[in-house]
Amino acid sequence: MKFHIHTYGCQMNVRDSEAVEALLVAAGHVKASGEADADLVIVNSCTVRQKAEEKAVGKAGNLIAAKKTVGLMGCAVKRMGADVFKRLPKLDFAVGPRAFGLIPRIVAEGRYPRLELGEDMVPECLAAHVEGGWQAFVTILLGCDNRCSYCIVPDVRGHEYSRPAREVVAEVGALARRGVKEVCLLGQSVLRYGVRNAAWDESDAPSPGGYKEAFPRLLEALAAIPGIERIRFTSAHPKGCTDELVRAYREFPQVCRHLHLPVQSGSDRVLAEMGRRYTREEYLAAVRKLRDFDPEFAVTTDVIVGYPGETEADFEETRSLMDEAGFDNSFVFKYSPRPGTRSAALPDDVPTEEKERRDQVLLADQERRGQSRNEALVGTVREVIAEGPSKRVADRWSGRDSGNRIVVWESSDAPCRAGEKVRVEILEAHPQVLVGRMAGK
Ligand code: 5AD
Ligand code: SF4
């Protein structure tokens, strides 16, 4: 069959879709050039906010109307359970986020409708990758046990589970042998790697560098793999910003100097209500630790505006925290109650227009902050991996530095290849982009 996968949501979903693509190709199916050309379309859904879920369900509905074989996978399926067939009566199959390994079998059997919400994941499915490319996502941690008051993820992605370190190391080794230079390790809270399940066997030799924590120890093992030039990871919780983590940043140049560290709020009262398990000051201390090590260290974040009971004073605390932390980038989300979460029992009492206003204020703040953070980099030379021609301006190439900053440069006199490391001298700063000229390869 010719298939197409349409993905909503976070990088975890992007990775799951890629694994499904690899599994379907291995089963003899062919990737279509697009939706119109496909007999089978799979929509990978998100449910973190109500809007995200509606988009995915709406998309599946349109595809069903176009008379395709349609499957829905991902987080929204797990949240809706059997109700998914009430919303989409003609849907062919639906699989939860930990059951995507079953898709090739479901398609082969063709007995529809079918619902699989299962919690079991076959290791081989997690390690399936499509050929080609110099970048790859690698899932190291499934699920989440944090149970923040507003978040549906623990309900849909299940309990936290750390994949055995030897599986992760083998997977990254195999990727490196086929040309992957940059890996991004994925999990809801990657710094908790190995806390829940034994990531390393008792029989494993001690870490050569003496690392005791499972995550820095994993970084050490991955940094030793020839060909892996960059290691990124996301997402993180400030409790994981330990001295051992900073030591790994210092000792392994492959480990990128960027951390996505969702803060959610700058008000201690709201943080406590959310069950985030840190205070404003503890969060800022984690950021300081990273910036004391390297002032150019990039820290990005997620923030929720309009959490139940969020006052103007709480909001101003968030604004001031964001300035103190000096975020290089931030993503702002308007609070959306999710059924079954603790905060869904509270009145959603910040009016939509007020959520919108707070969102806009934080976006404007970030523009200014991003501009001034980036201006400090004018005159520096960034080591960049070239990604491809810039989308906006012809003759320009674009790539990212270690801090995940987008860097753009003129390429007409020095052609680049995707995946190539280049040095770019920065001439101009924008809130989200650095512009420069090639200073060598
Ligand atoms: N409403 C709004 N934003 C949410 N997020 C998670 N749950 C909700 C919710 N119920 C945001 C958080 C998280 C990001 C992925 O989505 O900021 O870090
Ligand atoms: Fe990712 Fe959360 Fe959306 Fe699932 S619900 S796709 S884990 S953002």
Short mmCIF file of C-alpha atoms and ligand atoms in Angstrom, two decimals:
data_model
loop_
_atom_site.label_atom_id
_atom_site.label_comp_id
_atom_site.label_asym_id
_atom_site.label_seq_id
_atom_site.Cartn_x
_atom_site.Cartn_y
_atom_site.Cartn_z
CA MET A 1 0.00 0.00 0.00
CA LYS A 2 1.00 3.57 -0.53
CA PHE A 3 0.93 5.35 2.80
CA HIS A 4 1.28 8.83 4.22
CA ILE A 5 1.64 9.91 7.86
CA HIS A 6 0.43 13.28 9.07
CA THR A 7 1.95 14.29 12.42
CA TYR A 8 0.74 16.69 15.11
CA GLY A 9 2.35 17.45 18.46
CA CYS A 10 5.83 17.22 19.89
CA GLN A 11 9.11 15.65 18.78
CA MET A 12 8.09 12.45 20.51
CA ASN A 13 5.27 12.14 18.00
CA VAL A 14 7.60 13.04 15.12
CA ARG A 15 9.84 10.19 16.23
CA ASP A 16 6.94 7.72 16.64
CA SER A 17 5.73 8.58 13.11
CA GLU A 18 9.20 7.99 11.75
CA ALA A 19 9.34 4.58 13.46
CA VAL A 20 5.94 3.67 11.95
CA GLU A 21 7.21 4.74 8.53
CA ALA A 22 10.26 2.48 8.93
CA LEU A 23 8.08 -0.45 10.09
CA LEU A 24 5.66 -0.05 7.19
CA VAL A 25 8.49 0.15 4.65
CA ALA A 26 10.03 -2.98 6.19
CA ALA A 27 6.64 -4.68 5.71
CA GLY A 28 6.74 -3.88 1.99
CA HIS A 29 4.62 -0.74 1.85
CA VAL A 30 5.67 2.37 -0.04
CA LYS A 31 5.80 5.95 1.14
CA ALA A 32 3.46 8.10 -0.96
CA SER A 33 4.54 11.49 -2.31
CA GLY A 34 1.74 13.08 -0.29
CA GLU A 35 -1.72 12.63 1.12
CA ALA A 36 -3.50 12.74 -2.26
CA ASP A 37 -1.37 9.92 -3.61
CA ALA A 38 -1.85 7.59 -0.60
CA ASP A 39 -4.28 4.68 -0.06
CA LEU A 40 -3.55 4.60 3.65
CA VAL A 41 -3.24 7.76 5.70
CA ILE A 42 -2.28 7.73 9.37
CA VAL A 43 -2.80 10.78 11.55
CA ASN A 44 -0.55 10.95 14.61
CA SER A 45 -2.44 12.96 17.19
CA CYS A 46 -1.67 15.19 20.17
CA THR A 47 -3.96 15.97 23.08
CA VAL A 48 -1.87 18.29 25.24
CA ARG A 49 -4.40 21.07 24.64
CA GLN A 50 -7.95 20.70 23.41
CA LYS A 51 -7.19 22.57 20.15
CA ALA A 52 -4.39 20.15 19.32
CA GLU A 53 -6.77 17.22 19.68
CA GLU A 54 -9.45 18.90 17.58
CA LYS A 55 -7.00 19.52 14.75
CA ALA A 56 -5.97 15.87 14.55
CA VAL A 57 -9.54 14.55 14.79
CA GLY A 58 -10.69 17.11 12.21
CA LYS A 59 -7.92 16.05 9.85
CA ALA A 60 -8.83 12.36 10.21
CA GLY A 61 -12.50 13.26 9.54
CA ASN A 62 -11.59 15.02 6.28
CA LEU A 63 -9.52 12.08 5.14
CA ILE A 64 -12.34 9.64 5.89
CA ALA A 65 -14.61 11.82 3.74
CA ALA A 66 -12.03 11.42 0.96
CA LYS A 67 -12.60 7.63 1.24
CA LYS A 68 -9.11 6.54 2.24
CA THR A 69 -8.11 3.87 4.70
CA VAL A 70 -7.55 6.05 7.73
CA GLY A 71 -5.82 5.27 11.01
CA LEU A 72 -5.42 7.51 14.02
CA MET A 73 -2.49 7.00 16.37
CA GLY A 74 -0.98 8.85 19.30
CA CYS A 75 -2.02 10.65 22.43
CA ALA A 76 -5.58 11.66 21.53
CA VAL A 77 -6.48 8.02 20.86
CA LYS A 78 -5.45 6.99 24.35
CA ARG A 79 -7.37 9.86 25.89
CA MET A 80 -10.60 9.11 23.99
CA GLY A 81 -10.43 5.31 24.15
CA ALA A 82 -13.42 3.66 22.46
CA ASP A 83 -15.10 7.07 22.20
CA VAL A 84 -12.83 7.79 19.26
CA PHE A 85 -15.31 5.79 17.14
CA LYS A 86 -18.15 8.01 18.33
CA ARG A 87 -16.27 11.04 17.07
CA LEU A 88 -15.13 9.26 13.88
CA PRO A 89 -17.58 6.41 13.17
CA LYS A 90 -15.87 5.41 9.91
CA LEU A 91 -12.32 5.44 11.23
CA ASP A 92 -10.55 2.20 10.29
CA PHE A 93 -8.15 1.84 13.18
CA ALA A 94 -6.92 3.67 16.25
CA VAL A 95 -3.77 2.91 18.25
CA GLY A 96 -2.44 4.51 21.42
CA PRO A 97 1.03 6.04 21.71
CA ARG A 98 2.56 2.86 23.11
CA ALA A 99 0.93 0.53 20.62
CA PHE A 100 2.18 1.85 17.27
CA GLY A 101 4.32 -1.26 16.78
CA LEU A 102 1.08 -3.12 15.98
CA ILE A 103 0.26 -0.98 12.93
CA PRO A 104 1.92 -3.21 10.27
CA ARG A 105 -0.04 -6.22 11.58
CA ILE A 106 -3.31 -4.28 11.75
CA VAL A 107 -2.85 -3.12 8.15
CA ALA A 108 -1.92 -6.64 6.98
CA GLU A 109 -5.01 -8.16 8.60
CA GLY A 110 -7.28 -5.37 7.35
CA ARG A 111 -10.05 -6.21 9.87
CA TYR A 112 -11.55 -2.83 10.64
CA PRO A 113 -12.58 -1.09 12.83
CA ARG A 114 -9.83 -1.83 15.30
CA LEU A 115 -8.75 -0.22 18.56
CA GLU A 116 -5.44 -0.94 20.35
CA LEU A 117 -4.59 1.04 23.46
CA GLY A 118 -1.91 -1.37 24.76
CA GLU A 119 0.90 -0.43 27.10
CA ASP A 120 3.45 -2.89 25.75
CA MET A 121 6.10 -1.76 23.36
CA VAL A 122 8.31 -4.17 21.47
CA PRO A 123 11.94 -2.94 21.70
CA GLU A 124 12.56 -3.49 17.97
CA CYS A 125 9.76 -1.03 17.17
CA LEU A 126 11.41 1.69 19.21
CA ALA A 127 14.67 1.22 17.36
CA ALA A 128 13.19 1.30 13.81
CA HIS A 129 14.59 4.16 11.74
CA VAL A 130 14.20 5.22 8.13
CA GLU A 131 17.37 5.30 6.02
CA GLY A 132 19.24 8.49 5.26
CA GLY A 133 19.76 11.83 6.90
CA TRP A 134 22.43 13.08 9.28
CA GLN A 135 20.09 13.75 12.21
CA ALA A 136 17.99 11.30 14.20
CA PHE A 137 15.69 11.27 17.18
CA VAL A 138 16.23 8.48 19.70
CA THR A 139 13.62 7.76 22.36
CA ILE A 140 15.32 6.94 25.66
CA LEU A 141 12.43 7.38 28.09
CA LEU A 142 8.77 6.51 27.61
CA GLY A 143 5.88 7.94 29.61
CA CYS A 144 5.97 10.22 32.62
CA ASP A 145 5.23 9.91 36.34
CA ASN A 146 5.51 13.57 37.30
CA ARG A 147 1.77 14.21 37.35
CA CYS A 148 1.76 17.99 37.05
CA SER A 149 -1.77 19.15 37.77
CA TYR A 150 -2.61 20.37 34.26
CA CYS A 151 -0.94 17.70 32.18
CA ILE A 152 -2.62 14.81 30.36
CA VAL A 153 0.65 13.18 29.28
CA PRO A 154 0.98 10.66 32.17
CA ASP A 155 -2.55 9.43 31.36
CA VAL A 156 -1.86 8.96 27.68
CA ARG A 157 1.81 7.99 27.49
CA GLY A 158 1.74 5.78 30.58
CA HIS A 159 4.29 5.14 33.30
CA GLU A 160 7.87 6.25 33.02
CA TYR A 161 10.15 3.62 31.54
CA SER A 162 13.86 4.02 30.80
CA ARG A 163 15.10 1.93 27.91
CA PRO A 164 18.13 -0.20 28.80
CA ALA A 165 21.36 1.71 28.13
CA ARG A 166 22.77 -1.08 25.99
CA GLU A 167 19.77 -0.77 23.62
CA VAL A 168 20.23 2.98 23.32
CA VAL A 169 23.99 2.68 22.77
CA ALA A 170 23.46 -0.03 20.12
CA GLU A 171 20.83 2.08 18.36
CA VAL A 172 23.02 5.19 18.25
CA GLY A 173 25.98 3.08 17.09
CA ALA A 174 23.91 1.71 14.21
CA LEU A 175 22.76 5.22 13.29
CA ALA A 176 26.34 6.50 13.32
CA ARG A 177 27.40 3.69 10.97
CA ARG A 178 24.83 4.85 8.44
CA GLY A 179 25.95 8.47 8.56
CA VAL A 180 24.02 10.07 11.40
CA LYS A 181 26.06 12.84 13.03
CA GLU A 182 23.55 14.37 15.40
CA VAL A 183 21.18 12.57 17.74
CA CYS A 184 18.45 14.11 19.84
CA LEU A 185 17.52 11.96 22.85
CA LEU A 186 13.84 12.13 23.67
CA GLY A 187 11.75 11.72 26.77
CA GLN A 188 9.28 13.78 28.78
CA SER A 189 11.92 14.28 31.45
CA VAL A 190 15.19 12.89 30.06
CA LEU A 191 17.27 13.82 33.09
CA ARG A 192 15.29 11.21 35.01
CA TYR A 193 16.76 8.56 32.74
CA GLY A 194 17.46 5.42 34.74
CA VAL A 195 15.72 6.63 37.89
CA ARG A 196 12.72 4.39 37.43
CA ASN A 197 14.06 1.33 35.63
CA ALA A 198 17.56 -0.07 35.69
CA ALA A 199 19.18 1.61 32.71
CA TRP A 200 22.48 -0.15 33.39
CA ASP A 201 22.83 -3.77 34.43
CA GLU A 202 24.62 -4.73 37.64
CA SER A 203 27.11 -6.51 35.41
CA ASP A 204 28.03 -3.40 33.42
CA ALA A 205 31.54 -2.11 34.00
CA PRO A 206 31.79 1.12 36.00
CA SER A 207 31.74 4.33 34.02
CA PRO A 208 35.28 5.21 32.82
CA GLY A 209 34.68 8.81 33.84
CA GLY A 210 33.26 7.81 37.20
CA TYR A 211 29.77 9.11 36.48
CA LYS A 212 27.26 7.78 38.98
CA GLU A 213 24.05 9.24 37.58
CA ALA A 214 22.51 7.26 34.74
CA PHE A 215 21.94 10.17 32.36
CA PRO A 216 25.44 11.73 32.40
CA ARG A 217 26.78 8.20 32.19
CA LEU A 218 24.69 7.63 29.05
CA LEU A 219 26.11 10.85 27.58
CA GLU A 220 29.60 9.55 28.28
CA ALA A 221 28.84 6.27 26.48
CA LEU A 222 27.28 8.03 23.48
CA ALA A 223 30.11 10.57 23.20
CA ALA A 224 32.49 7.64 22.73
CA ILE A 225 30.71 6.50 19.55
CA PRO A 226 32.77 7.47 16.46
CA GLY A 227 30.91 9.74 14.04
CA ILE A 228 28.49 11.22 16.58
CA GLU A 229 29.36 14.91 16.49
CA ARG A 230 26.41 16.27 18.40
CA ILE A 231 24.16 15.03 21.16
CA ARG A 232 21.02 16.96 22.05
CA PHE A 233 18.21 15.99 24.41
CA THR A 234 14.78 17.21 25.43
CA SER A 235 12.78 17.82 27.60
CA ALA A 236 14.21 18.47 31.08
CA HIS A 237 13.19 19.26 34.65
CA PRO A 238 15.43 21.59 36.76
CA LYS A 239 15.88 18.88 39.42
CA GLY A 240 18.04 17.06 36.90
CA CYS A 241 20.50 19.97 36.51
CA THR A 242 23.12 18.34 38.71
CA ASP A 243 26.87 18.95 39.00
CA GLU A 244 27.40 15.64 37.21
CA LEU A 245 25.33 16.89 34.27
CA VAL A 246 27.40 20.08 34.09
CA ARG A 247 30.57 17.98 34.25
CA ALA A 248 29.32 16.03 31.22
CA TYR A 249 28.67 19.29 29.37
CA ARG A 250 32.22 20.37 30.19
CA GLU A 251 33.92 17.12 29.29
CA PHE A 252 32.11 16.13 26.11
CA PRO A 253 32.18 18.73 23.34
CA GLN A 254 29.57 16.65 21.47
CA VAL A 255 26.95 17.48 24.09
CA CYS A 256 25.19 20.60 22.82
CA ARG A 257 25.04 23.66 25.03
CA HIS A 258 21.30 24.02 24.98
CA LEU A 259 18.67 22.88 27.41
CA HIS A 260 14.92 23.11 27.00
CA LEU A 261 13.81 23.59 30.57
CA PRO A 262 10.06 24.21 30.81
CA VAL A 263 9.34 26.57 33.72
CA GLN A 264 5.53 26.90 33.27
CA SER A 265 5.22 29.81 35.75
CA GLY A 266 7.35 32.24 37.74
CA SER A 267 4.98 32.42 40.70
CA ASP A 268 5.81 30.15 43.64
CA ARG A 269 2.12 29.92 44.48
CA VAL A 270 1.19 28.74 40.96
CA LEU A 271 4.21 26.42 40.78
CA ALA A 272 3.08 24.76 44.01
CA GLU A 273 -0.49 24.40 42.69
CA MET A 274 0.86 22.89 39.50
CA GLY A 275 2.87 20.36 41.50
CA ARG A 276 6.09 21.30 39.73
CA ARG A 277 8.26 20.45 42.79
CA TYR A 278 10.57 23.47 42.52
CA THR A 279 10.42 27.11 43.53
CA ARG A 280 11.18 30.11 41.38
CA GLU A 281 14.54 30.43 43.13
CA GLU A 282 15.43 26.76 42.61
CA TYR A 283 14.61 27.08 38.94
CA LEU A 284 16.76 30.21 38.58
CA ALA A 285 19.59 28.47 40.42
CA ALA A 286 19.52 25.69 37.79
CA VAL A 287 19.75 28.28 34.99
CA ARG A 288 22.59 30.08 36.80
CA LYS A 289 24.52 26.82 37.08
CA LEU A 290 24.39 26.38 33.30
CA ARG A 291 25.31 29.99 32.57
CA ASP A 292 28.13 30.03 35.15
CA PHE A 293 29.61 27.14 33.23
CA ASP A 294 29.09 28.91 29.87
CA PRO A 295 27.49 32.37 29.55
CA GLU A 296 26.45 31.50 25.97
CA PHE A 297 24.60 28.40 27.15
CA ALA A 298 21.15 28.52 25.50
CA VAL A 299 18.16 27.97 27.75
CA THR A 300 14.66 27.75 26.28
CA THR A 301 11.37 27.20 28.04
CA ASP A 302 7.63 26.57 27.98
CA VAL A 303 5.19 28.77 29.89
CA ILE A 304 1.47 28.38 30.55
CA VAL A 305 -0.62 31.57 30.84
CA GLY A 306 -4.07 31.66 32.43
CA TYR A 307 -3.71 28.70 34.80
CA PRO A 308 -6.79 28.60 37.11
CA GLY A 309 -6.52 31.43 39.64
CA GLU A 310 -3.48 33.05 37.95
CA THR A 311 -3.60 36.70 39.07
CA GLU A 312 -2.00 39.71 37.48
CA ALA A 313 0.64 39.55 40.22
CA ASP A 314 1.37 35.87 39.42
CA PHE A 315 1.68 36.77 35.77
CA GLU A 316 4.11 39.60 36.55
CA GLU A 317 6.21 37.07 38.50
CA THR A 318 6.38 34.97 35.35
CA ARG A 319 7.46 38.00 33.32
CA SER A 320 10.22 38.89 35.76
CA LEU A 321 11.43 35.29 36.02
CA MET A 322 11.70 35.13 32.24
CA ASP A 323 13.85 38.25 32.24
CA GLU A 324 16.03 37.00 35.08
CA ALA A 325 16.52 33.66 33.36
CA GLY A 326 17.29 35.45 30.07
CA PHE A 327 15.64 32.78 27.95
CA ASP A 328 17.03 32.46 24.45
CA ASN A 329 13.62 31.34 23.26
CA SER A 330 10.26 30.54 24.82
CA PHE A 331 6.99 28.88 23.89
CA VAL A 332 3.84 30.25 25.48
CA PHE A 333 0.68 28.17 25.86
CA LYS A 334 -2.78 29.28 26.89
CA TYR A 335 -4.10 27.05 29.64
CA SER A 336 -6.52 24.41 28.36
CA PRO A 337 -8.29 22.13 30.88
CA ARG A 338 -7.76 18.45 30.07
CA PRO A 339 -10.34 15.92 31.30
CA GLY A 340 -9.21 13.83 34.24
CA THR A 341 -6.29 16.05 35.26
CA ARG A 342 -6.28 17.58 38.76
CA SER A 343 -6.58 21.14 37.52
CA ALA A 344 -9.60 20.29 35.36
CA ALA A 345 -11.58 20.25 38.64
CA LEU A 346 -10.71 23.92 39.19
CA PRO A 347 -12.68 26.71 37.50
CA ASP A 348 -10.99 27.81 34.26
CA ASP A 349 -11.44 31.37 35.43
CA VAL A 350 -9.00 33.46 33.42
CA PRO A 351 -11.04 34.80 30.49
CA THR A 352 -9.92 33.85 26.97
CA GLU A 353 -9.15 37.49 26.08
CA GLU A 354 -6.97 37.80 29.15
CA LYS A 355 -5.08 34.59 28.28
CA GLU A 356 -4.59 36.03 24.81
CA ARG A 357 -3.29 39.33 26.24
CA ARG A 358 -0.82 37.57 28.55
CA ASP A 359 0.34 35.42 25.63
CA GLN A 360 1.00 38.53 23.51
CA VAL A 361 2.85 40.30 26.34
CA LEU A 362 5.18 37.34 26.81
CA LEU A 363 5.75 37.05 23.06
CA ALA A 364 6.71 40.74 22.85
CA ASP A 365 9.00 40.36 25.88
CA GLN A 366 10.68 37.40 24.21
CA GLU A 367 11.27 39.34 20.98
CA ARG A 368 13.18 41.97 22.94
CA ARG A 369 15.01 39.44 25.07
CA GLY A 370 15.91 37.25 22.07
CA GLN A 371 17.24 40.31 20.27
CA SER A 372 19.49 41.35 23.14
CA ARG A 373 20.71 37.78 23.84
CA ASN A 374 21.58 37.40 20.15
CA GLU A 375 23.22 40.83 19.89
CA ALA A 376 25.78 39.66 22.43
CA LEU A 377 26.85 37.04 19.86
CA VAL A 378 27.61 39.51 17.05
CA GLY A 379 31.31 39.22 16.22
CA THR A 380 31.60 35.65 17.52
CA VAL A 381 32.26 32.69 15.26
CA ARG A 382 29.68 29.91 15.60
CA GLU A 383 30.30 26.30 14.74
CA VAL A 384 27.25 25.37 12.69
CA ILE A 385 26.00 22.19 11.06
CA ALA A 386 24.52 23.18 7.69
CA GLU A 387 20.93 22.01 7.26
CA GLY A 388 19.92 23.31 3.83
CA PRO A 389 19.06 26.38 1.77
CA SER A 390 17.30 29.07 3.78
CA LYS A 391 13.56 29.10 3.25
CA ARG A 392 13.25 32.87 3.06
CA VAL A 393 16.21 34.20 1.10
CA ALA A 394 17.72 32.65 -2.03
CA ASP A 395 21.50 32.09 -1.98
CA ARG A 396 21.49 31.69 1.77
CA TRP A 397 22.03 28.58 3.79
CA SER A 398 20.77 27.85 7.22
CA GLY A 399 21.93 25.64 10.06
CA ARG A 400 22.15 25.53 13.84
CA ASP A 401 24.88 26.15 16.37
CA SER A 402 25.44 24.12 19.51
CA GLY A 403 22.88 26.30 21.32
CA ASN A 404 20.24 25.31 18.72
CA ARG A 405 20.22 28.90 17.40
CA ILE A 406 19.29 29.28 13.75
CA VAL A 407 22.26 30.69 11.82
CA VAL A 408 21.97 31.92 8.22
CA TRP A 409 24.82 32.85 5.83
CA GLU A 410 25.52 33.67 2.17
CA SER A 411 26.49 30.48 0.40
CA SER A 412 26.96 31.52 -3.24
CA ASP A 413 30.76 31.65 -3.07
CA ALA A 414 31.16 28.61 -0.84
CA PRO A 415 28.62 25.86 -1.55
CA CYS A 416 27.64 23.66 1.40
CA ARG A 417 26.36 20.17 1.90
CA ALA A 418 23.65 19.27 4.42
CA GLY A 419 25.31 17.82 7.49
CA GLU A 420 28.59 19.64 6.91
CA LYS A 421 30.20 21.57 9.77
CA VAL A 422 30.97 25.18 8.92
CA ARG A 423 32.20 28.19 10.86
CA VAL A 424 30.09 31.32 10.57
CA GLU A 425 31.07 34.76 11.79
CA ILE A 426 27.99 36.57 13.09
CA LEU A 427 27.33 40.02 11.62
CA GLU A 428 23.69 40.64 12.45
CA ALA A 429 21.28 39.63 15.22
CA HIS A 430 17.51 39.11 15.07
CA PRO A 431 15.24 37.80 17.86
CA GLN A 432 15.21 34.26 16.41
CA VAL A 433 18.01 34.23 13.84
CA LEU A 434 21.70 35.06 13.57
CA VAL A 435 23.03 36.20 10.18
CA GLY A 436 26.69 35.96 9.25
CA ARG A 437 29.34 35.01 6.72
CA MET A 438 31.25 31.82 6.31
CA ALA A 439 34.55 31.95 8.11
CA GLY A 440 35.77 28.51 7.09
CA LYS A 441 34.88 24.83 7.14
N1 5AD B 1 -2.77 23.66 28.88
C1 5AD B 1 -1.87 24.47 28.27
N2 5AD B 1 -0.60 24.12 28.06
C2 5AD B 1 -0.21 22.89 28.48
N3 5AD B 1 0.97 22.28 28.41
C3 5AD B 1 0.85 21.06 28.96
N4 5AD B 1 -0.41 20.87 29.39
C4 5AD B 1 -1.09 22.01 29.10
C5 5AD B 1 -2.42 22.43 29.30
N5 5AD B 1 -3.32 21.65 29.90
C6 5AD B 1 2.18 22.90 27.84
C7 5AD B 1 3.33 22.92 28.83
C8 5AD B 1 4.25 21.88 28.27
C9 5AD B 1 4.00 22.01 26.78
C10 5AD B 1 4.43 20.87 25.96
O1 5AD B 1 2.60 22.18 26.72
O2 5AD B 1 3.92 24.19 28.80
O3 5AD B 1 5.61 22.11 28.62
FE1 SF4 B 2 3.57 15.15 22.65
FE2 SF4 B 2 2.12 15.62 24.80
FE3 SF4 B 2 1.08 16.08 22.43
FE4 SF4 B 2 1.49 13.61 23.24
S1 SF4 B 2 0.08 15.05 24.15
S2 SF4 B 2 2.02 14.47 21.23
S3 SF4 B 2 3.35 13.78 24.43
S4 SF4 B 2 2.80 17.16 23.32
#
